[in-house]
């Protein structure tokens, strides 16, 4: 696979534990160098976690709590 930020399949395969050898090295280097690749990796892990355990899905009340916390911290 070609390690570019436009290649989300590489990062998806990394999150799924499907890479080895040079592909694994390339994906890790991409994550180290590119913030969007790291964000994609994190998102793919969250998606996988939620698919395996729906109780891990963020709840609306969680979002409201975070917004209130941010507002208080800004004060």
mmCIF file with all atom_site columns, N, CA, C and O in Angstrom, residues 34-71:
data_model
loop_
_atom_site.group_PDB
_atom_site.id
_atom_site.type_symbol
_atom_site.label_atom_id
_atom_site.label_alt_id
_atom_site.label_comp_id
_atom_site.label_asym_id
_atom_site.label_entity_id
_atom_site.label_seq_id
_atom_site.pdbx_PDB_ins_code
_atom_site.Cartn_x
_atom_site.Cartn_y
_atom_site.Cartn_z
_atom_site.occupancy
_atom_site.B_iso_or_equiv
_atom_site.pdbx_formal_charge
_atom_site.auth_seq_id
_atom_site.auth_comp_id
_atom_site.auth_asym_id
_atom_site.auth_atom_id
_atom_site.pdbx_PDB_model_num
ATOM 1   N N  . UNK A 1 34 ? 1.879   12.562 10.255 1.00 0.00 ? 34 UNK A N  1
ATOM 2   C CA . UNK A 1 34 ? 0.681   13.222 9.761  1.00 0.00 ? 34 UNK A CA 1
ATOM 3   C C  . UNK A 1 34 ? -0.438  13.204 10.801 1.00 0.00 ? 34 UNK A C  1
ATOM 4   O O  . UNK A 1 34 ? -0.922  12.133 11.189 1.00 0.00 ? 34 UNK A O  1
ATOM 5   N N  . UNK A 1 35 ? -0.844  14.371 11.216 1.00 0.00 ? 35 UNK A N  1
ATOM 6   C CA . UNK A 1 35 ? -1.899  14.490 12.221 1.00 0.00 ? 35 UNK A CA 1
ATOM 7   C C  . UNK A 1 35 ? -3.229  13.925 11.753 1.00 0.00 ? 35 UNK A C  1
ATOM 8   O O  . UNK A 1 35 ? -3.974  13.349 12.544 1.00 0.00 ? 35 UNK A O  1
ATOM 9   N N  . UNK A 1 36 ? -3.549  14.086 10.474 1.00 0.00 ? 36 UNK A N  1
ATOM 10  C CA . UNK A 1 36 ? -4.813  13.551 9.961  1.00 0.00 ? 36 UNK A CA 1
ATOM 11  C C  . UNK A 1 36 ? -4.797  12.031 9.989  1.00 0.00 ? 36 UNK A C  1
ATOM 12  O O  . UNK A 1 36 ? -5.809  11.400 10.303 1.00 0.00 ? 36 UNK A O  1
ATOM 13  N N  . UNK A 1 37 ? -3.655  11.424 9.695  1.00 0.00 ? 37 UNK A N  1
ATOM 14  C CA . UNK A 1 37 ? -3.546  9.963  9.764  1.00 0.00 ? 37 UNK A CA 1
ATOM 15  C C  . UNK A 1 37 ? -3.765  9.487  11.203 1.00 0.00 ? 37 UNK A C  1
ATOM 16  O O  . UNK A 1 37 ? -4.457  8.495  11.427 1.00 0.00 ? 37 UNK A O  1
ATOM 17  N N  . UNK A 1 38 ? -3.202  10.211 12.182 1.00 0.00 ? 38 UNK A N  1
ATOM 18  C CA . UNK A 1 38 ? -3.417  9.848  13.591 1.00 0.00 ? 38 UNK A CA 1
ATOM 19  C C  . UNK A 1 38 ? -4.885  10.005 13.974 1.00 0.00 ? 38 UNK A C  1
ATOM 20  O O  . UNK A 1 38 ? -5.451  9.174  14.690 1.00 0.00 ? 38 UNK A O  1
ATOM 21  N N  . UNK A 1 39 ? -5.512  11.064 13.499 1.00 0.00 ? 39 UNK A N  1
ATOM 22  C CA . UNK A 1 39 ? -6.935  11.274 13.787 1.00 0.00 ? 39 UNK A CA 1
ATOM 23  C C  . UNK A 1 39 ? -7.774  10.158 13.171 1.00 0.00 ? 39 UNK A C  1
ATOM 24  O O  . UNK A 1 39 ? -8.717  9.666  13.805 1.00 0.00 ? 39 UNK A O  1
ATOM 25  N N  . UNK A 1 40 ? -7.421  9.748  11.953 1.00 0.00 ? 40 UNK A N  1
ATOM 26  C CA . UNK A 1 40 ? -8.145  8.644  11.310 1.00 0.00 ? 40 UNK A CA 1
ATOM 27  C C  . UNK A 1 40 ? -7.964  7.354  12.107 1.00 0.00 ? 40 UNK A C  1
ATOM 28  O O  . UNK A 1 40 ? -8.923  6.608  12.314 1.00 0.00 ? 40 UNK A O  1
ATOM 29  N N  . UNK A 1 41 ? -6.758  7.083  12.552 1.00 0.00 ? 41 UNK A N  1
ATOM 30  C CA . UNK A 1 41 ? -6.471  5.879  13.337 1.00 0.00 ? 41 UNK A CA 1
ATOM 31  C C  . UNK A 1 41 ? -7.334  5.872  14.601 1.00 0.00 ? 41 UNK A C  1
ATOM 32  O O  . UNK A 1 41 ? -7.953  4.872  14.946 1.00 0.00 ? 41 UNK A O  1
ATOM 33  N N  . UNK A 1 42 ? -7.405  7.009  15.257 1.00 0.00 ? 42 UNK A N  1
ATOM 34  C CA . UNK A 1 42 ? -8.206  7.114  16.475 1.00 0.00 ? 42 UNK A CA 1
ATOM 35  C C  . UNK A 1 42 ? -9.686  6.899  16.170 1.00 0.00 ? 42 UNK A C  1
ATOM 36  O O  . UNK A 1 42 ? -10.389 6.197  16.914 1.00 0.00 ? 42 UNK A O  1
ATOM 37  N N  . UNK A 1 43 ? -10.165 7.507  15.098 1.00 0.00 ? 43 UNK A N  1
ATOM 38  C CA . UNK A 1 43 ? -11.566 7.351  14.719 1.00 0.00 ? 43 UNK A CA 1
ATOM 39  C C  . UNK A 1 43 ? -11.885 5.901  14.379 1.00 0.00 ? 43 UNK A C  1
ATOM 40  O O  . UNK A 1 43 ? -12.935 5.383  14.781 1.00 0.00 ? 43 UNK A O  1
ATOM 41  N N  . UNK A 1 44 ? -10.996 5.231  13.653 1.00 0.00 ? 44 UNK A N  1
ATOM 42  C CA . UNK A 1 44 ? -11.234 3.826  13.301 1.00 0.00 ? 44 UNK A CA 1
ATOM 43  C C  . UNK A 1 44 ? -11.282 2.953  14.552 1.00 0.00 ? 44 UNK A C  1
ATOM 44  O O  . UNK A 1 44 ? -12.087 2.022  14.633 1.00 0.00 ? 44 UNK A O  1
ATOM 45  N N  . UNK A 1 45 ? -10.438 3.259  15.540 1.00 0.00 ? 45 UNK A N  1
ATOM 46  C CA . UNK A 1 45 ? -10.480 2.497  16.784 1.00 0.00 ? 45 UNK A CA 1
ATOM 47  C C  . UNK A 1 45 ? -11.786 2.735  17.531 1.00 0.00 ? 45 UNK A C  1
ATOM 48  O O  . UNK A 1 45 ? -12.379 1.799  18.069 1.00 0.00 ? 45 UNK A O  1
ATOM 49  N N  . UNK A 1 46 ? -12.241 3.967  17.567 1.00 0.00 ? 46 UNK A N  1
ATOM 50  C CA . UNK A 1 46 ? -13.512 4.277  18.225 1.00 0.00 ? 46 UNK A CA 1
ATOM 51  C C  . UNK A 1 46 ? -14.659 3.549  17.526 1.00 0.00 ? 46 UNK A C  1
ATOM 52  O O  . UNK A 1 46 ? -15.513 2.948  18.181 1.00 0.00 ? 46 UNK A O  1
ATOM 53  N N  . UNK A 1 47 ? -14.659 3.580  16.206 1.00 0.00 ? 47 UNK A N  1
ATOM 54  C CA . UNK A 1 47 ? -15.701 2.892  15.442 1.00 0.00 ? 47 UNK A CA 1
ATOM 55  C C  . UNK A 1 47 ? -15.691 1.394  15.762 1.00 0.00 ? 47 UNK A C  1
ATOM 56  O O  . UNK A 1 47 ? -16.731 0.791  16.020 1.00 0.00 ? 47 UNK A O  1
ATOM 57  N N  . UNK A 1 48 ? -14.507 0.801  15.747 1.00 0.00 ? 48 UNK A N  1
ATOM 58  C CA . UNK A 1 48 ? -14.394 -0.621 16.065 1.00 0.00 ? 48 UNK A CA 1
ATOM 59  C C  . UNK A 1 48 ? -14.866 -0.937 17.469 1.00 0.00 ? 48 UNK A C  1
ATOM 60  O O  . UNK A 1 48 ? -15.573 -1.927 17.691 1.00 0.00 ? 48 UNK A O  1
ATOM 61  N N  . UNK A 1 49 ? -14.495 -0.092 18.425 1.00 0.00 ? 49 UNK A N  1
ATOM 62  C CA . UNK A 1 49 ? -14.918 -0.302 19.816 1.00 0.00 ? 49 UNK A CA 1
ATOM 63  C C  . UNK A 1 49 ? -16.437 -0.250 19.941 1.00 0.00 ? 49 UNK A C  1
ATOM 64  O O  . UNK A 1 49 ? -17.045 -1.075 20.622 1.00 0.00 ? 49 UNK A O  1
ATOM 65  N N  . UNK A 1 50 ? -17.047 0.725  19.279 1.00 0.00 ? 50 UNK A N  1
ATOM 66  C CA . UNK A 1 50 ? -18.500 0.880  19.362 1.00 0.00 ? 50 UNK A CA 1
ATOM 67  C C  . UNK A 1 50 ? -19.205 -0.281 18.670 1.00 0.00 ? 50 UNK A C  1
ATOM 68  O O  . UNK A 1 50 ? -20.230 -0.767 19.155 1.00 0.00 ? 50 UNK A O  1
ATOM 69  N N  . UNK A 1 51 ? -18.648 -0.742 17.545 1.00 0.00 ? 51 UNK A N  1
ATOM 70  C CA . UNK A 1 51 ? -19.256 -1.884 16.856 1.00 0.00 ? 51 UNK A CA 1
ATOM 71  C C  . UNK A 1 51 ? -19.227 -3.137 17.733 1.00 0.00 ? 51 UNK A C  1
ATOM 72  O O  . UNK A 1 51 ? -20.153 -3.940 17.697 1.00 0.00 ? 51 UNK A O  1
ATOM 73  N N  . UNK A 1 52 ? -18.148 -3.282 18.504 1.00 0.00 ? 52 UNK A N  1
ATOM 74  C CA . UNK A 1 52 ? -18.031 -4.448 19.376 1.00 0.00 ? 52 UNK A CA 1
ATOM 75  C C  . UNK A 1 52 ? -18.831 -4.287 20.660 1.00 0.00 ? 52 UNK A C  1
ATOM 76  O O  . UNK A 1 52 ? -19.247 -5.257 21.266 1.00 0.00 ? 52 UNK A O  1
ATOM 77  N N  . UNK A 1 53 ? -19.020 -3.049 21.104 1.00 0.00 ? 53 UNK A N  1
ATOM 78  C CA . UNK A 1 53 ? -19.715 -2.807 22.370 1.00 0.00 ? 53 UNK A CA 1
ATOM 79  C C  . UNK A 1 53 ? -20.475 -1.482 22.272 1.00 0.00 ? 53 UNK A C  1
ATOM 80  O O  . UNK A 1 53 ? -19.919 -0.420 22.581 1.00 0.00 ? 53 UNK A O  1
ATOM 81  N N  . UNK A 1 54 ? -21.734 -1.498 21.850 1.00 0.00 ? 54 UNK A N  1
ATOM 82  C CA . UNK A 1 54 ? -22.504 -0.271 21.669 1.00 0.00 ? 54 UNK A CA 1
ATOM 83  C C  . UNK A 1 54 ? -22.560 0.617  22.909 1.00 0.00 ? 54 UNK A C  1
ATOM 84  O O  . UNK A 1 54 ? -22.773 1.813  22.792 1.00 0.00 ? 54 UNK A O  1
ATOM 85  N N  . UNK A 1 55 ? -22.341 0.070  24.079 1.00 0.00 ? 55 UNK A N  1
ATOM 86  C CA . UNK A 1 55 ? -22.344 0.871  25.293 1.00 0.00 ? 55 UNK A CA 1
ATOM 87  C C  . UNK A 1 55 ? -21.221 1.897  25.332 1.00 0.00 ? 55 UNK A C  1
ATOM 88  O O  . UNK A 1 55 ? -21.255 2.829  26.123 1.00 0.00 ? 55 UNK A O  1
ATOM 89  N N  . UNK A 1 56 ? -20.231 1.743  24.452 1.00 0.00 ? 56 UNK A N  1
ATOM 90  C CA . UNK A 1 56 ? -19.113 2.686  24.416 1.00 0.00 ? 56 UNK A CA 1
ATOM 91  C C  . UNK A 1 56 ? -19.401 3.918  23.556 1.00 0.00 ? 56 UNK A C  1
ATOM 92  O O  . UNK A 1 56 ? -18.612 4.855  23.545 1.00 0.00 ? 56 UNK A O  1
ATOM 93  N N  . UNK A 1 57 ? -20.514 3.912  22.844 1.00 0.00 ? 57 UNK A N  1
ATOM 94  C CA . UNK A 1 57 ? -20.854 5.045  21.982 1.00 0.00 ? 57 UNK A CA 1
ATOM 95  C C  . UNK A 1 57 ? -21.058 6.298  22.829 1.00 0.00 ? 57 UNK A C  1
ATOM 96  O O  . UNK A 1 57 ? -21.690 6.236  23.882 1.00 0.00 ? 57 UNK A O  1
ATOM 97  N N  . UNK A 1 58 ? -20.520 7.440  22.358 1.00 0.00 ? 58 UNK A N  1
ATOM 98  C CA . UNK A 1 58 ? -20.747 8.678  23.101 1.00 0.00 ? 58 UNK A CA 1
ATOM 99  C C  . UNK A 1 58 ? -22.239 8.978  23.202 1.00 0.00 ? 58 UNK A C  1
ATOM 100 O O  . UNK A 1 58 ? -22.990 8.768  22.255 1.00 0.00 ? 58 UNK A O  1
ATOM 101 N N  . UNK A 1 59 ? -22.656 9.447  24.332 1.00 0.00 ? 59 UNK A N  1
ATOM 102 C CA . UNK A 1 59 ? -24.052 9.787  24.572 1.00 0.00 ? 59 UNK A CA 1
ATOM 103 C C  . UNK A 1 59 ? -24.218 11.296 24.498 1.00 0.00 ? 59 UNK A C  1
ATOM 104 O O  . UNK A 1 59 ? -23.278 12.047 24.736 1.00 0.00 ? 59 UNK A O  1
ATOM 105 N N  . UNK A 1 60 ? -25.413 11.738 24.201 1.00 0.00 ? 60 UNK A N  1
ATOM 106 C CA . UNK A 1 60 ? -25.685 13.175 24.134 1.00 0.00 ? 60 UNK A CA 1
ATOM 107 C C  . UNK A 1 60 ? -25.346 13.840 25.461 1.00 0.00 ? 60 UNK A C  1
ATOM 108 O O  . UNK A 1 60 ? -24.837 14.954 25.491 1.00 0.00 ? 60 UNK A O  1
ATOM 109 N N  . UNK A 1 61 ? -25.617 13.144 26.563 1.00 0.00 ? 61 UNK A N  1
ATOM 110 C CA . UNK A 1 61 ? -25.320 13.733 27.865 1.00 0.00 ? 61 UNK A CA 1
ATOM 111 C C  . UNK A 1 61 ? -23.818 13.917 28.048 1.00 0.00 ? 61 UNK A C  1
ATOM 112 O O  . UNK A 1 61 ? -23.379 14.848 28.702 1.00 0.00 ? 61 UNK A O  1
ATOM 113 N N  . UNK A 1 62 ? -23.009 13.015 27.443 1.00 0.00 ? 62 UNK A N  1
ATOM 114 C CA . UNK A 1 62 ? -21.559 13.178 27.497 1.00 0.00 ? 62 UNK A CA 1
ATOM 115 C C  . UNK A 1 62 ? -21.134 14.454 26.782 1.00 0.00 ? 62 UNK A C  1
ATOM 116 O O  . UNK A 1 62 ? -20.297 15.201 27.272 1.00 0.00 ? 62 UNK A O  1
ATOM 117 N N  . UNK A 1 63 ? -21.722 14.702 25.621 1.00 0.00 ? 63 UNK A N  1
ATOM 118 C CA . UNK A 1 63 ? -21.382 15.901 24.851 1.00 0.00 ? 63 UNK A CA 1
ATOM 119 C C  . UNK A 1 63 ? -21.791 17.158 25.621 1.00 0.00 ? 63 UNK A C  1
ATOM 120 O O  . UNK A 1 63 ? -21.045 18.143 25.643 1.00 0.00 ? 63 UNK A O  1
ATOM 121 N N  . UNK A 1 64 ? -22.946 17.118 26.235 1.00 0.00 ? 64 UNK A N  1
ATOM 122 C CA . UNK A 1 64 ? -23.399 18.277 27.011 1.00 0.00 ? 64 UNK A CA 1
ATOM 123 C C  . UNK A 1 64 ? -22.471 18.525 28.189 1.00 0.00 ? 64 UNK A C  1
ATOM 124 O O  . UNK A 1 64 ? -22.126 19.673 28.491 1.00 0.00 ? 64 UNK A O  1
ATOM 125 N N  . UNK A 1 65 ? -22.035 17.454 28.843 1.00 0.00 ? 65 UNK A N  1
ATOM 126 C CA . UNK A 1 65 ? -21.099 17.593 29.959 1.00 0.00 ? 65 UNK A CA 1
ATOM 127 C C  . UNK A 1 65 ? -19.796 18.238 29.498 1.00 0.00 ? 65 UNK A C  1
ATOM 128 O O  . UNK A 1 65 ? -19.274 19.159 30.137 1.00 0.00 ? 65 UNK A O  1
ATOM 129 N N  . UNK A 1 66 ? -19.286 17.769 28.387 1.00 0.00 ? 66 UNK A N  1
ATOM 130 C CA . UNK A 1 66 ? -18.019 18.306 27.864 1.00 0.00 ? 66 UNK A CA 1
ATOM 131 C C  . UNK A 1 66 ? -18.178 19.781 27.512 1.00 0.00 ? 66 UNK A C  1
ATOM 132 O O  . UNK A 1 66 ? -17.288 20.588 27.808 1.00 0.00 ? 66 UNK A O  1
ATOM 133 N N  . UNK A 1 67 ? -19.292 20.154 26.924 1.00 0.00 ? 67 UNK A N  1
ATOM 134 C CA . UNK A 1 67 ? -19.519 21.567 26.580 1.00 0.00 ? 67 UNK A CA 1
ATOM 135 C C  . UNK A 1 67 ? -19.571 22.427 27.840 1.00 0.00 ? 67 UNK A C  1
ATOM 136 O O  . UNK A 1 67 ? -19.003 23.513 27.876 1.00 0.00 ? 67 UNK A O  1
ATOM 137 N N  . UNK A 1 68 ? -20.267 21.948 28.879 1.00 0.00 ? 68 UNK A N  1
ATOM 138 C CA . UNK A 1 68 ? -20.316 22.700 30.140 1.00 0.00 ? 68 UNK A CA 1
ATOM 139 C C  . UNK A 1 68 ? -18.930 22.810 30.764 1.00 0.00 ? 68 UNK A C  1
ATOM 140 O O  . UNK A 1 68 ? -18.538 23.868 31.269 1.00 0.00 ? 68 UNK A O  1
ATOM 141 N N  . UNK A 1 69 ? -18.174 21.724 30.728 1.00 0.00 ? 69 UNK A N  1
ATOM 142 C CA . UNK A 1 69 ? -16.829 21.732 31.286 1.00 0.00 ? 69 UNK A CA 1
ATOM 143 C C  . UNK A 1 69 ? -15.935 22.707 30.542 1.00 0.00 ? 69 UNK A C  1
ATOM 144 O O  . UNK A 1 69 ? -15.202 23.490 31.165 1.00 0.00 ? 69 UNK A O  1
ATOM 145 N N  . UNK A 1 70 ? -16.010 22.704 29.230 1.00 0.00 ? 70 UNK A N  1
ATOM 146 C CA . UNK A 1 70 ? -15.211 23.652 28.434 1.00 0.00 ? 70 UNK A CA 1
ATOM 147 C C  . UNK A 1 70 ? -15.566 25.083 28.785 1.00 0.00 ? 70 UNK A C  1
ATOM 148 O O  . UNK A 1 70 ? -14.685 25.946 28.902 1.00 0.00 ? 70 UNK A O  1
ATOM 149 N N  . UNK A 1 71 ? -16.839 25.364 28.938 1.00 0.00 ? 71 UNK A N  1
ATOM 150 C CA . UNK A 1 71 ? -17.279 26.724 29.275 1.00 0.00 ? 71 UNK A CA 1
ATOM 151 C C  . UNK A 1 71 ? -16.733 27.144 30.621 1.00 0.00 ? 71 UNK A C  1
ATOM 152 O O  . UNK A 1 71 ? -16.238 28.266 30.789 1.00 0.00 ? 71 UNK A O  1
#
